[in-house]
Short mmCIF file of C-alpha atoms in Angstrom, two decimals:
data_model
loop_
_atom_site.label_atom_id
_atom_site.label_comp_id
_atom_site.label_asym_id
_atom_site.label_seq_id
_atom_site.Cartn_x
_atom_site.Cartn_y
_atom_site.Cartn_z
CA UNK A 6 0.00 0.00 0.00
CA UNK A 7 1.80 3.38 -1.06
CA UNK A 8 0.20 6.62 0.02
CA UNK A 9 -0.02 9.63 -2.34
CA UNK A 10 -0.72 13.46 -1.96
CA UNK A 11 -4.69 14.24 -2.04
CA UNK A 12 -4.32 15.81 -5.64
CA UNK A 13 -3.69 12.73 -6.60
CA UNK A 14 -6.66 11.03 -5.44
CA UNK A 15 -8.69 11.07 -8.64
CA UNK A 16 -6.51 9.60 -10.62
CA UNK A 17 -8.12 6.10 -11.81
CA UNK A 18 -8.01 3.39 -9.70
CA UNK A 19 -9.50 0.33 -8.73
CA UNK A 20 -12.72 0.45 -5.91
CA UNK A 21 -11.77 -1.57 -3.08
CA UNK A 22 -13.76 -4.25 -1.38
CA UNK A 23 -13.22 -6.91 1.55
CA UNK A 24 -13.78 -9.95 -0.21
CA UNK A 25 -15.71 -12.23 2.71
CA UNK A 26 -16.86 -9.06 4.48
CA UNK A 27 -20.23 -8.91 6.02
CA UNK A 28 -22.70 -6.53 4.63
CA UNK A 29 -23.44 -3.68 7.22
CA UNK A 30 -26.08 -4.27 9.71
CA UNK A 31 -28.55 -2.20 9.03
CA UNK A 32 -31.45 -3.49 11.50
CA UNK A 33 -28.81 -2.19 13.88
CA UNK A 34 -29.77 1.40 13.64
CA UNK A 35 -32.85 3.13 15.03
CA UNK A 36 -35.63 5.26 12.73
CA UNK A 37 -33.76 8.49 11.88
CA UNK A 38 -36.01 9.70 8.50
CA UNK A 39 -39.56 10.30 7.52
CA UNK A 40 -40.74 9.99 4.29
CA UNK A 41 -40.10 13.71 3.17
CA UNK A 42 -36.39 13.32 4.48
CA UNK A 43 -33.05 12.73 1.87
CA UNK A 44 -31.70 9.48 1.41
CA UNK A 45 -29.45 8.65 4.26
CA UNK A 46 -25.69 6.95 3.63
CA UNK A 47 -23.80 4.55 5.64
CA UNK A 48 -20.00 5.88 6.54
CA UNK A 49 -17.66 4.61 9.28
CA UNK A 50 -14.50 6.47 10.46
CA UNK A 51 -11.54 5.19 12.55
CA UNK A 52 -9.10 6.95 14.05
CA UNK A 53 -7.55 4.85 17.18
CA UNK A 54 -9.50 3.75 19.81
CA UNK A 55 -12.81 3.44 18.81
CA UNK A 56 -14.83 4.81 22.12
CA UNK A 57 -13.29 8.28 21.55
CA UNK A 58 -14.30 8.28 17.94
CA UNK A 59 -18.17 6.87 19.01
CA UNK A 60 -17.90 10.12 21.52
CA UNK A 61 -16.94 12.58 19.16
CA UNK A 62 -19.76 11.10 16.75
CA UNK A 63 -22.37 11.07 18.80
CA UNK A 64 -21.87 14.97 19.92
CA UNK A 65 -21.55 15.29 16.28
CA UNK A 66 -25.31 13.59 15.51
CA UNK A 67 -26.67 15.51 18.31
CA UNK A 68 -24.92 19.00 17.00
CA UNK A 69 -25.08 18.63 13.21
CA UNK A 70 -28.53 16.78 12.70
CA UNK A 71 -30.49 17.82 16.11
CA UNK A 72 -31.05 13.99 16.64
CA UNK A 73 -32.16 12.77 20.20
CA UNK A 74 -30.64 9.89 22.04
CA UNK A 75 -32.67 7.32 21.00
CA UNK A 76 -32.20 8.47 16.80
CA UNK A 77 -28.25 8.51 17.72
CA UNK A 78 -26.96 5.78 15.07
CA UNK A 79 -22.94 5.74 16.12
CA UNK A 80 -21.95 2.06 16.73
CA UNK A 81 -18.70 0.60 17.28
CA UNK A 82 -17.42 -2.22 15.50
CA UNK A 83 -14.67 -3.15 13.28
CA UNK A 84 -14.16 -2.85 9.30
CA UNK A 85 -11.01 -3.23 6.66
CA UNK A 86 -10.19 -6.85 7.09
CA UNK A 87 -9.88 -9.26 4.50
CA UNK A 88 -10.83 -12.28 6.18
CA UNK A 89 -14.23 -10.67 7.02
CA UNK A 90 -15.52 -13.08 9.90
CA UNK A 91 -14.50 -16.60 10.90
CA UNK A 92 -17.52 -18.92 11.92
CA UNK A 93 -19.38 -15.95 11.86
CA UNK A 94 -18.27 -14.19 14.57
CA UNK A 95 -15.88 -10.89 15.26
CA UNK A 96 -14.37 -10.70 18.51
CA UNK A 97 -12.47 -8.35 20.41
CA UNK A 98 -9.05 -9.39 21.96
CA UNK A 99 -9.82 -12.43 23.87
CA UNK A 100 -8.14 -14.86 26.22
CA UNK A 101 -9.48 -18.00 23.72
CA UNK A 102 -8.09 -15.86 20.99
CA UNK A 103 -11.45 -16.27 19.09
CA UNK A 104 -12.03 -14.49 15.94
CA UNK A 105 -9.69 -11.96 17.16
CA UNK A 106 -10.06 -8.64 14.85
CA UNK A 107 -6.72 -7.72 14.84
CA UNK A 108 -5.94 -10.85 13.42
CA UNK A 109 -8.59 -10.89 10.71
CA UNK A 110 -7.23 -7.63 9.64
CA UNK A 111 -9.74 -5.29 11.26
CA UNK A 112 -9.26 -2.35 12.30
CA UNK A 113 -11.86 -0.37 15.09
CA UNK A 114 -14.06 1.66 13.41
CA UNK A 115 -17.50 3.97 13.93
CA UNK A 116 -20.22 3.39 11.65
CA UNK A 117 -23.18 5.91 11.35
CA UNK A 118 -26.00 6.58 9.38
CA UNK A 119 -26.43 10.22 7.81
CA UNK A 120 -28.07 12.19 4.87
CA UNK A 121 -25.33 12.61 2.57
CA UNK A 122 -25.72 16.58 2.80
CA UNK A 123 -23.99 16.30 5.99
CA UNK A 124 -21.13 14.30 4.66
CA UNK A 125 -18.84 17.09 4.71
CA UNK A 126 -19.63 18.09 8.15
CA UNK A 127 -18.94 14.96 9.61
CA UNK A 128 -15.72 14.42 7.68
CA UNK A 129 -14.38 17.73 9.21
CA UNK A 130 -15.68 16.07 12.44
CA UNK A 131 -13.70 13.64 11.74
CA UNK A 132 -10.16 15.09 10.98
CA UNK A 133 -10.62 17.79 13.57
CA UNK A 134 -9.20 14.29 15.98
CA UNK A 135 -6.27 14.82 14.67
CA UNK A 136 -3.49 16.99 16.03
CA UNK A 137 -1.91 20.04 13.96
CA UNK A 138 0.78 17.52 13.03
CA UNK A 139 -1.81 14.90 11.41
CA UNK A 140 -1.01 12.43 14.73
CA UNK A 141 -4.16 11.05 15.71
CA UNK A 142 -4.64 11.12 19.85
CA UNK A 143 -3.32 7.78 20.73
CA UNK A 144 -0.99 7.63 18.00
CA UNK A 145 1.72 6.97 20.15
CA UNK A 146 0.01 4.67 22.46
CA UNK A 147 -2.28 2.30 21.26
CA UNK A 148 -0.48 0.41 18.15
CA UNK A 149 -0.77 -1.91 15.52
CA UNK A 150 -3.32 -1.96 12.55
CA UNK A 151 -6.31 -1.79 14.62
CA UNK A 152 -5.76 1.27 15.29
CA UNK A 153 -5.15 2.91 11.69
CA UNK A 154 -6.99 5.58 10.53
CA UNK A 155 -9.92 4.18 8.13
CA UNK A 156 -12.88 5.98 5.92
CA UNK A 157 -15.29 4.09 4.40
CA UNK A 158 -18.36 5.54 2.15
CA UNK A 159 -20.14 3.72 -0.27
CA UNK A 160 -19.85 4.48 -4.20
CA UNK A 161 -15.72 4.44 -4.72
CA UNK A 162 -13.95 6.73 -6.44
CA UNK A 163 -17.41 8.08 -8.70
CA UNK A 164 -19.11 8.94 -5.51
CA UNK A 165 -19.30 12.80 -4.87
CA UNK A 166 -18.59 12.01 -1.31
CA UNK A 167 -14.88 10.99 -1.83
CA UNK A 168 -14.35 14.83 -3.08
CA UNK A 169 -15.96 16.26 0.05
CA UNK A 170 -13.59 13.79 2.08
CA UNK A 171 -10.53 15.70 0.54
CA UNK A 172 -11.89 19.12 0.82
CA UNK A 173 -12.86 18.84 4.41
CA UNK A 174 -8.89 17.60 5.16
CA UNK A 175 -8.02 20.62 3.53
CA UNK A 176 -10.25 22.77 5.31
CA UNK A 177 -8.95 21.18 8.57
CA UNK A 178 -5.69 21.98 8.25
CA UNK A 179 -4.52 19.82 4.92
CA UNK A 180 -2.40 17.32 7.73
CA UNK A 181 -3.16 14.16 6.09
CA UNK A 182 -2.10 12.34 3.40
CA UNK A 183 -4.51 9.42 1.84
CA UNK A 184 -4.31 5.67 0.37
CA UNK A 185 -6.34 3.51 -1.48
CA UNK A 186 -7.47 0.25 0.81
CA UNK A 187 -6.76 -3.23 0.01
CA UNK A 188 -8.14 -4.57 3.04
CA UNK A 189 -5.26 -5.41 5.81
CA UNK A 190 -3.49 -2.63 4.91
CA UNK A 191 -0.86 -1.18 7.40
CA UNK A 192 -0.48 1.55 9.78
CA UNK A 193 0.59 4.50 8.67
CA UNK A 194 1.16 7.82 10.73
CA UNK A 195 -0.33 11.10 9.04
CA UNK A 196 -2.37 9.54 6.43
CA UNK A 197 -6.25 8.05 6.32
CA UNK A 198 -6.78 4.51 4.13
CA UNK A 199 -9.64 5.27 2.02
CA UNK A 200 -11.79 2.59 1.37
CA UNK A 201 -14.92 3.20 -1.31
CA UNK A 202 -17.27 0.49 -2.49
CA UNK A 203 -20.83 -0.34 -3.13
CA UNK A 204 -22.48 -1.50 -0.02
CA UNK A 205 -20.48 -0.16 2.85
CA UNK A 206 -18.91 -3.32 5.15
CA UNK A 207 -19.04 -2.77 8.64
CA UNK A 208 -19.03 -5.43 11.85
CA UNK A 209 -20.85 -4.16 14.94
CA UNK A 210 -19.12 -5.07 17.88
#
């Protein structure tokens, strides 16, 4: 995986899936739009740790869309794994080292459910995490791959939404770099894996 300055982003490449992935779980989320309301998207960001990131989201759903606690859609789980689950099952680190994500190739993630208007304004959300020198918080303490810095939106490189991404890191700041996904893809300090495809994968914890 090579990472490349954002004006290079467009350029073509290849959408990016996680072959064996589940699909997201979308009876997971409560009744957020009416009838009269735009279509809503499923994202996820990661950034480290993901309880911070579910935080930061939440204030975000409450702030940007007015929702109430029991419309808040923010769930934890994990995404950008290749394996995508073994017997079914997802597990945090575990004494029986059972489906352990790490090892799958996940990495800890926040999956939400928006209108796509409001893309933009959670991406900024989003890089506002990290510090002026693109270093997420726990950059420096919690490591490995779970803990790399993932975006996922659905509709790859022809989706408007993968413009807004760019523009929001530049309003932020400009600190980060980005990289097309493979799935399992590495750790990388100052840069966000991008990962676009039709139908969103996501794991709830």
């Amino acid at each position: 995986m090579s990472y490349f300055k954002k004006r290079q982003l467009f350029r073509p490449w290849m959408d990016c899936g996680f072959p064996g992935a589940l699909d997201i779980l979308t009876s997971s989320y409560p009744s957020t739009a009416s009838a009269d309301d735009e279509e809503l998207i499923d994202c996820y960001f990661g950034c480290g740790c993901f309880w911070h990131v579910q935080h930061e989201f939440v204030e975000a759903e409450r702030k940007i869309l007015g929702r109430s606690d029991d419309q808040i859609t923010s769930r934890a789980g994990y995404a950008g794994g290749k394996a995508g689950a073994l017997d079914g099952k997802v597990c945090y680190h575990n004494a029986g080292n059972i489906a352990d994500y790490g090892k799958l190739g996940h990495a800890e993630v926040v999956s939400m459910r928006i209108p796509s208007s409001k893309f933009y304004d959670f991406a900024v959300e989003y890089f506002k995490l990290f510090d002026k020198d693109g270093f997420r918080p726990d950059q420096f303490g919690d490591r490995g791959t779970e803990y790399r810095n993932l975006v996922g939106i659905p509709g790859g490189r022809s989706s408007p939404l993968a413009e807004l991404l760019v523009k929001a890191s530049v309003a932020t700041g400009d600190k980060l770099d980005f990289a097309v996904g493979k799935g399992d893809d590495r750790d990388l300090p100052k840069g966000v894996v991008y990962h676009g495809h039709s139908g969103v994968s996501f794991i709830r914890c």
